[in-house]
N, CA and C of each residue as an Amber inpcrd file, in Angstrom:
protein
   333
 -18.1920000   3.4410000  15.3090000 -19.5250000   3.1390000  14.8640000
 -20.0380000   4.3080000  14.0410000 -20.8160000   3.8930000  13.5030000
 -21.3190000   5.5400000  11.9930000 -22.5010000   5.8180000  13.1660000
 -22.3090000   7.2770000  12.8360000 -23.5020000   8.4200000  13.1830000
 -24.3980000   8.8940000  12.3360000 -25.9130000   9.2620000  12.2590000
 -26.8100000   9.1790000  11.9620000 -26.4960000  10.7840000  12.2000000
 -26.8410000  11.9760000  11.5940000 -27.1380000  13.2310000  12.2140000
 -28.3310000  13.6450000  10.7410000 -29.3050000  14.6060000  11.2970000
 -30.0290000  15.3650000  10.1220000 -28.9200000  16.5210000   9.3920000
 -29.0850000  16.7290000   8.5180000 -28.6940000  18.0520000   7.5790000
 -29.6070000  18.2550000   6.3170000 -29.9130000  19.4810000   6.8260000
 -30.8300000  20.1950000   6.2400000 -32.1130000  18.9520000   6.0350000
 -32.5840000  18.4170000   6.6890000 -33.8300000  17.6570000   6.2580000
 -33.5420000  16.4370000   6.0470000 -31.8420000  16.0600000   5.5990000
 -31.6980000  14.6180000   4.9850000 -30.6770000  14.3950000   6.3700000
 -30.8850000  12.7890000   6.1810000 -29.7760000  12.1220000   6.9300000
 -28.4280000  11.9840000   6.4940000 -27.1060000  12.0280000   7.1650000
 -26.0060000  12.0590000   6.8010000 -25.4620000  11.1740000   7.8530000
 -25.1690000   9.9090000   7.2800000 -24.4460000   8.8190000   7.9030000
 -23.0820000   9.0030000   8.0690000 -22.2830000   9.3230000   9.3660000
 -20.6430000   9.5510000   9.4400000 -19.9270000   8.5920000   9.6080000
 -18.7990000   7.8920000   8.7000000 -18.1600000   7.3200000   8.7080000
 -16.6600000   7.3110000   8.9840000 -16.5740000   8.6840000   9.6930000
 -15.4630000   9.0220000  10.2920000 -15.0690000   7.7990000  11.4060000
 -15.2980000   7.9350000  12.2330000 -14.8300000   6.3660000  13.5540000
 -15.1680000   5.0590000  12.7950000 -16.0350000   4.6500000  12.1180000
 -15.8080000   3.5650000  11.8630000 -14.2480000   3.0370000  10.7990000
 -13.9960000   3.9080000   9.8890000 -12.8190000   4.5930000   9.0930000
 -11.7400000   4.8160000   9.7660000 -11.3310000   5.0840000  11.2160000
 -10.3630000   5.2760000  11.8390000 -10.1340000   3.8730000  12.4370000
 -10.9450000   3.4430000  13.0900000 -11.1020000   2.5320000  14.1510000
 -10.6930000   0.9430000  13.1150000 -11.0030000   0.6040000  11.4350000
 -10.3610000   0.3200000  10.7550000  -8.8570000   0.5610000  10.2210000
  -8.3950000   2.1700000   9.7990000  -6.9830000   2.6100000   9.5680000
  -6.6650000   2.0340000  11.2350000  -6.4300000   2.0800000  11.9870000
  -5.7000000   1.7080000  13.7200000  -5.2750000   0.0000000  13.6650000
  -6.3770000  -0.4390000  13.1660000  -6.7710000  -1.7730000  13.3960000
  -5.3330000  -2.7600000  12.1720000  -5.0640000  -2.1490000  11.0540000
  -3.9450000  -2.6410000  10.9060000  -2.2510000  -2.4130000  10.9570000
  -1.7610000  -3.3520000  10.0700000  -0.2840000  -3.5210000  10.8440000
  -0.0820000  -2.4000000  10.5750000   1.2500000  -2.7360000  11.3050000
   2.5990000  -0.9880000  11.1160000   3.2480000  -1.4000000   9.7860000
   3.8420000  -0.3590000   9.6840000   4.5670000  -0.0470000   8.3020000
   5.6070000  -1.1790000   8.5140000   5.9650000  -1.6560000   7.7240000
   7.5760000  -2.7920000   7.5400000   8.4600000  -2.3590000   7.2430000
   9.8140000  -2.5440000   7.5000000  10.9470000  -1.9200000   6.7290000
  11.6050000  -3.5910000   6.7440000  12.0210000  -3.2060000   5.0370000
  12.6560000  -4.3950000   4.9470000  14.1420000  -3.7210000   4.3250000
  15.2750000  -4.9700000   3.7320000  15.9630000  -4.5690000   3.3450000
  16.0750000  -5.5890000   2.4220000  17.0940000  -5.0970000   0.8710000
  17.5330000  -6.1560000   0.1470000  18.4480000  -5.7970000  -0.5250000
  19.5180000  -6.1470000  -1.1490000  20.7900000  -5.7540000  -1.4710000
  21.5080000  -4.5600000  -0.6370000  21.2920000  -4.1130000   0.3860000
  21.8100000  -3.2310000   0.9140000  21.2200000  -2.0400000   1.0010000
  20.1770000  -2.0480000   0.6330000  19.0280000  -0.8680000   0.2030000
  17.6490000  -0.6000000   1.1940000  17.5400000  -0.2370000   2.1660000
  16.5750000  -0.1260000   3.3870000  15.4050000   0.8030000   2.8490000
  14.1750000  -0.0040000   3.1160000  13.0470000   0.8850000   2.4840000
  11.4890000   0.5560000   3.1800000  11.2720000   1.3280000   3.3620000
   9.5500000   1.3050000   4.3140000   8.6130000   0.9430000   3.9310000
   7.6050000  -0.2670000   4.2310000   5.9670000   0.4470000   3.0550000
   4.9820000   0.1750000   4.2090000   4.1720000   0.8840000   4.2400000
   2.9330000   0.7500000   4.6060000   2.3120000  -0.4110000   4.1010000
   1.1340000  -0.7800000   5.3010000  -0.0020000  -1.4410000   4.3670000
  -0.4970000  -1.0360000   3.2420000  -0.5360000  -2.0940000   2.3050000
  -1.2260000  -1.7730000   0.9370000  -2.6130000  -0.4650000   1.4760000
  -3.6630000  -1.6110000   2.6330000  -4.7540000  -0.8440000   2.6920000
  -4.8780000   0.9840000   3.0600000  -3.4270000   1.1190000   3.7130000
  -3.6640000   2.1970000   4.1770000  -3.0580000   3.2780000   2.8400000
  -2.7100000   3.1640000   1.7510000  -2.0930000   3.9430000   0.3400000
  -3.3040000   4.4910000   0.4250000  -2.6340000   6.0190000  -0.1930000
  -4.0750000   6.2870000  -1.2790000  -4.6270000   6.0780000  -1.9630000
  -6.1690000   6.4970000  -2.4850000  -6.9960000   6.1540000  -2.6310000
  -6.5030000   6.4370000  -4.7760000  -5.8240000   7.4770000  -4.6350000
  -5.4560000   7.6870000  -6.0630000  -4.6400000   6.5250000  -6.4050000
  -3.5130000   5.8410000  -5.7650000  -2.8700000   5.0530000  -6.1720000
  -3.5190000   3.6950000  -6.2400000  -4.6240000   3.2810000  -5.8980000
  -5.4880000   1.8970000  -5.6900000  -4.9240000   1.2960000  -7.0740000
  -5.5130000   2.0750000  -8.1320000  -5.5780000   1.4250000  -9.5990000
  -4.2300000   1.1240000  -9.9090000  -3.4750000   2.0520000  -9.4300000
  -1.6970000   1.3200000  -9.8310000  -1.2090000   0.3640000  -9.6340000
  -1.3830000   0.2010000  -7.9390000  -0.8510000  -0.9960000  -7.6070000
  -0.9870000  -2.5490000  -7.7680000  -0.2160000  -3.1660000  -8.3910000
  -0.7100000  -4.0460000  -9.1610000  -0.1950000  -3.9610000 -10.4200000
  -0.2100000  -2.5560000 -10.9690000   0.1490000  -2.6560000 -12.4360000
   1.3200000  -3.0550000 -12.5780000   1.6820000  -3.9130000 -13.2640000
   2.4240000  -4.4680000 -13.9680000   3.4560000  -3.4610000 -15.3620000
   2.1340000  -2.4940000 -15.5370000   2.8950000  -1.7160000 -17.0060000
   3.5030000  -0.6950000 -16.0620000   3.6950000  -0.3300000 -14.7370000
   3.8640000   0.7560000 -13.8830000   4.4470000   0.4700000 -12.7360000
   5.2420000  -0.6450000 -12.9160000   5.8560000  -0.8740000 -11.3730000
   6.8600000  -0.0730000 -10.7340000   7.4310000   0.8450000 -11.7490000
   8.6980000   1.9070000 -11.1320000   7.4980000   3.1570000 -11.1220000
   7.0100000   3.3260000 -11.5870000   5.7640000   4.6340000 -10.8800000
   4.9490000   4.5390000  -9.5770000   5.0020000   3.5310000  -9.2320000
   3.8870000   3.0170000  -8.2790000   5.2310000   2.9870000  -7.2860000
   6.4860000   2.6090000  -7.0550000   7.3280000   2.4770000  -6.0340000
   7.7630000   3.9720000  -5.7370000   8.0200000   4.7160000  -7.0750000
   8.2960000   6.2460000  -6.9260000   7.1670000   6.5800000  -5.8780000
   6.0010000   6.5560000  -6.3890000   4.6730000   7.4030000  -5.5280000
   5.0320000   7.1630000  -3.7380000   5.7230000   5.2420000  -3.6090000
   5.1020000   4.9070000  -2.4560000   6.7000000   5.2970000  -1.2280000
   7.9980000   5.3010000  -2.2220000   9.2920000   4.8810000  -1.6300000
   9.7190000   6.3560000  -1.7970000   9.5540000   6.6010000  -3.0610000
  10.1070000   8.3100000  -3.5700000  11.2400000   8.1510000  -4.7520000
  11.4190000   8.8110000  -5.2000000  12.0240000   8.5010000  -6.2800000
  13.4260000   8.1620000  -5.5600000  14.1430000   8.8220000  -4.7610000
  15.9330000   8.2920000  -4.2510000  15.5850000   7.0730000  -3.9040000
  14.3540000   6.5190000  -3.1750000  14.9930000   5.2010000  -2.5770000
  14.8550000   3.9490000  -4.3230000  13.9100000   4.5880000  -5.2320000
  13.7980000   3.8970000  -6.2290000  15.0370000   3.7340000  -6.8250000
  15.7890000   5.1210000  -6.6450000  17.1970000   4.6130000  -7.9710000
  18.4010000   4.4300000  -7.0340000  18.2680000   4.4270000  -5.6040000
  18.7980000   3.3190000  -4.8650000  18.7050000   1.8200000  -5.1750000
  17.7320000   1.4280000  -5.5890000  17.1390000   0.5340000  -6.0880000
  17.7390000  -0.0740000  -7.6890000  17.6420000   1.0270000  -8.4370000
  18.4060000   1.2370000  -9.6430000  20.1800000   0.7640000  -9.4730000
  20.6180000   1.3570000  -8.4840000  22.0370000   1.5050000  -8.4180000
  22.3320000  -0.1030000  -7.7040000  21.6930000  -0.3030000  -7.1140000
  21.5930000  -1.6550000  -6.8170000  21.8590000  -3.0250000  -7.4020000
  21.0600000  -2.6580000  -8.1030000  20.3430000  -3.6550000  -9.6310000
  19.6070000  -4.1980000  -9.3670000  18.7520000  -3.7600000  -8.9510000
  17.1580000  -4.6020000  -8.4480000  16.2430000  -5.5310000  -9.6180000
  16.2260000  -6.7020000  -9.8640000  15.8530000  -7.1910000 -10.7320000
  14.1480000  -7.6920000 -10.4970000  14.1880000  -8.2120000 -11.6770000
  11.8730000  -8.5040000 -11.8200000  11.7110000  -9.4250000 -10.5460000
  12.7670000 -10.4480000 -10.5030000  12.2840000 -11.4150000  -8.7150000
  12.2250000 -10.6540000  -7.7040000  13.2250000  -9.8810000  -7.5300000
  13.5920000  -9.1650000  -6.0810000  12.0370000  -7.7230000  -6.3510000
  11.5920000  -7.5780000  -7.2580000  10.4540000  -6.6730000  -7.2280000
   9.3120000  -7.5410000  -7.1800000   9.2920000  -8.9590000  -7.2160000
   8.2070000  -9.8450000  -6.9530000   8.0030000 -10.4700000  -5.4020000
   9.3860000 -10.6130000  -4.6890000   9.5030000 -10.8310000  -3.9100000
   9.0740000  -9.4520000  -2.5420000   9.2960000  -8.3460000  -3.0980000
   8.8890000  -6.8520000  -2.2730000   7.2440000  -7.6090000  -2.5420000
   7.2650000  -7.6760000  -3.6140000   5.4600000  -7.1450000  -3.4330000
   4.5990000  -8.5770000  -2.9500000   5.3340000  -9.5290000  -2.8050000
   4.8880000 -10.7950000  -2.0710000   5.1890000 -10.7510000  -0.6610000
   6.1420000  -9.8540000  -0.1000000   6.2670000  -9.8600000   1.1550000
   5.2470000  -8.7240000   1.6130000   5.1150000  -7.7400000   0.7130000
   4.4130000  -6.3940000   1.0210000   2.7230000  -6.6800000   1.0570000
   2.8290000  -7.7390000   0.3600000   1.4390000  -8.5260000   0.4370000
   1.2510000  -9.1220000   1.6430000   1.8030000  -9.8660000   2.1380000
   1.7500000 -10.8510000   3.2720000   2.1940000 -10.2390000   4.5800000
   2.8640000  -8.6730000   4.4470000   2.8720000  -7.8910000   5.5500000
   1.8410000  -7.1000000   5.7030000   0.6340000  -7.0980000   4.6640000
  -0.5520000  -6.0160000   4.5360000  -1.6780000  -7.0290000   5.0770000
  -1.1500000  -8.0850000   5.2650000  -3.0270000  -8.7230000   5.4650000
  -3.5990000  -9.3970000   4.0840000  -2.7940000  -9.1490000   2.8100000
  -3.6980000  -9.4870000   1.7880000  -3.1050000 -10.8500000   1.0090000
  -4.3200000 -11.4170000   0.5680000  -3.6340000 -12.6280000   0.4510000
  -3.0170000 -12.2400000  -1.1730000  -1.7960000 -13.3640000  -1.6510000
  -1.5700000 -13.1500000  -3.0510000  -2.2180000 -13.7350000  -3.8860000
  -2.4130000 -12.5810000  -4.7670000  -3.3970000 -12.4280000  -5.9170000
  -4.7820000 -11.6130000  -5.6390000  -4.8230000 -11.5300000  -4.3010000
  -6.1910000 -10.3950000  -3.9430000  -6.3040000  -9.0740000  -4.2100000
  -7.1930000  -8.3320000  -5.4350000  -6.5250000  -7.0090000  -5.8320000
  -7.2010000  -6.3520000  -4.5830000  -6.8240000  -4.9300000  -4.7880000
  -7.1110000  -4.2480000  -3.7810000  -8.5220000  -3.8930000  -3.6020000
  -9.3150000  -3.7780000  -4.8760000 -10.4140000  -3.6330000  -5.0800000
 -10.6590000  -4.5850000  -3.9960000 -10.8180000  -5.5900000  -4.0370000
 -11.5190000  -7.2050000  -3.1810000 -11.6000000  -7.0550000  -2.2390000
 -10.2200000  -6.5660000  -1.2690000 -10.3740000  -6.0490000   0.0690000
 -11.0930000  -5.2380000   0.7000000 -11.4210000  -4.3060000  -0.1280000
 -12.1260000  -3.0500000   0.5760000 -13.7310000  -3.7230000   0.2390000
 -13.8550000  -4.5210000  -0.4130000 -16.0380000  -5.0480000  -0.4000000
 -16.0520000  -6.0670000   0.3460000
């Protein structure tokens, strides 16, 4: 629940517990696999706050997996031959393992 405290004269609403008690509240990380290639993701909701605007991008989909997988498991990925379905299919499962429905940007979730 948010806390109310004075500082210096003004009120300062804490959104620390309500912010945790949300991060707790969803799933665990997934590990999936596909061509032989084992790889982790978190909930979308729980990424950083820098990466929000990436995900999603379309002009940035090997930057946005670097940030989230790291670059080895990406050119694991590479060595693989990971093609545009099997990167539609991650981010449709990564969707539907986050809580979010497809096509909901991330923006949407958090208002």
């Amino acid at each position: 629940m948010a806390t109310a405290k004075k500082n210096a004269g003004r009120d300062v609403v804490s959104l620390d517990a309500l912010a945790k008690q949300k991060r707790d509240a969803l799933p665990d990380p997934v590990t999936y696999e596909l061509h032989g290639v084992e790889f982790t993701l978190p909930p979308m909701r729980l990424l950083p706050f820098a990466l929000q605007e990436r995900v999603g991008n379309l002009d940035d989909i090997p930057g946005v997996l670097k940030d989230v997988l790291g670059a080895e498991t990406v050119q694991r990925m590479y060595d693989a031959g990971f093609t545009f379905v099997d990167i539609e299919i991650i981010g449709q499962e990564w969707q539907k393992h986050s809580g979010v429905e497809p096509g909901e940007s991330e923006a949407s979730t958090a208002s």
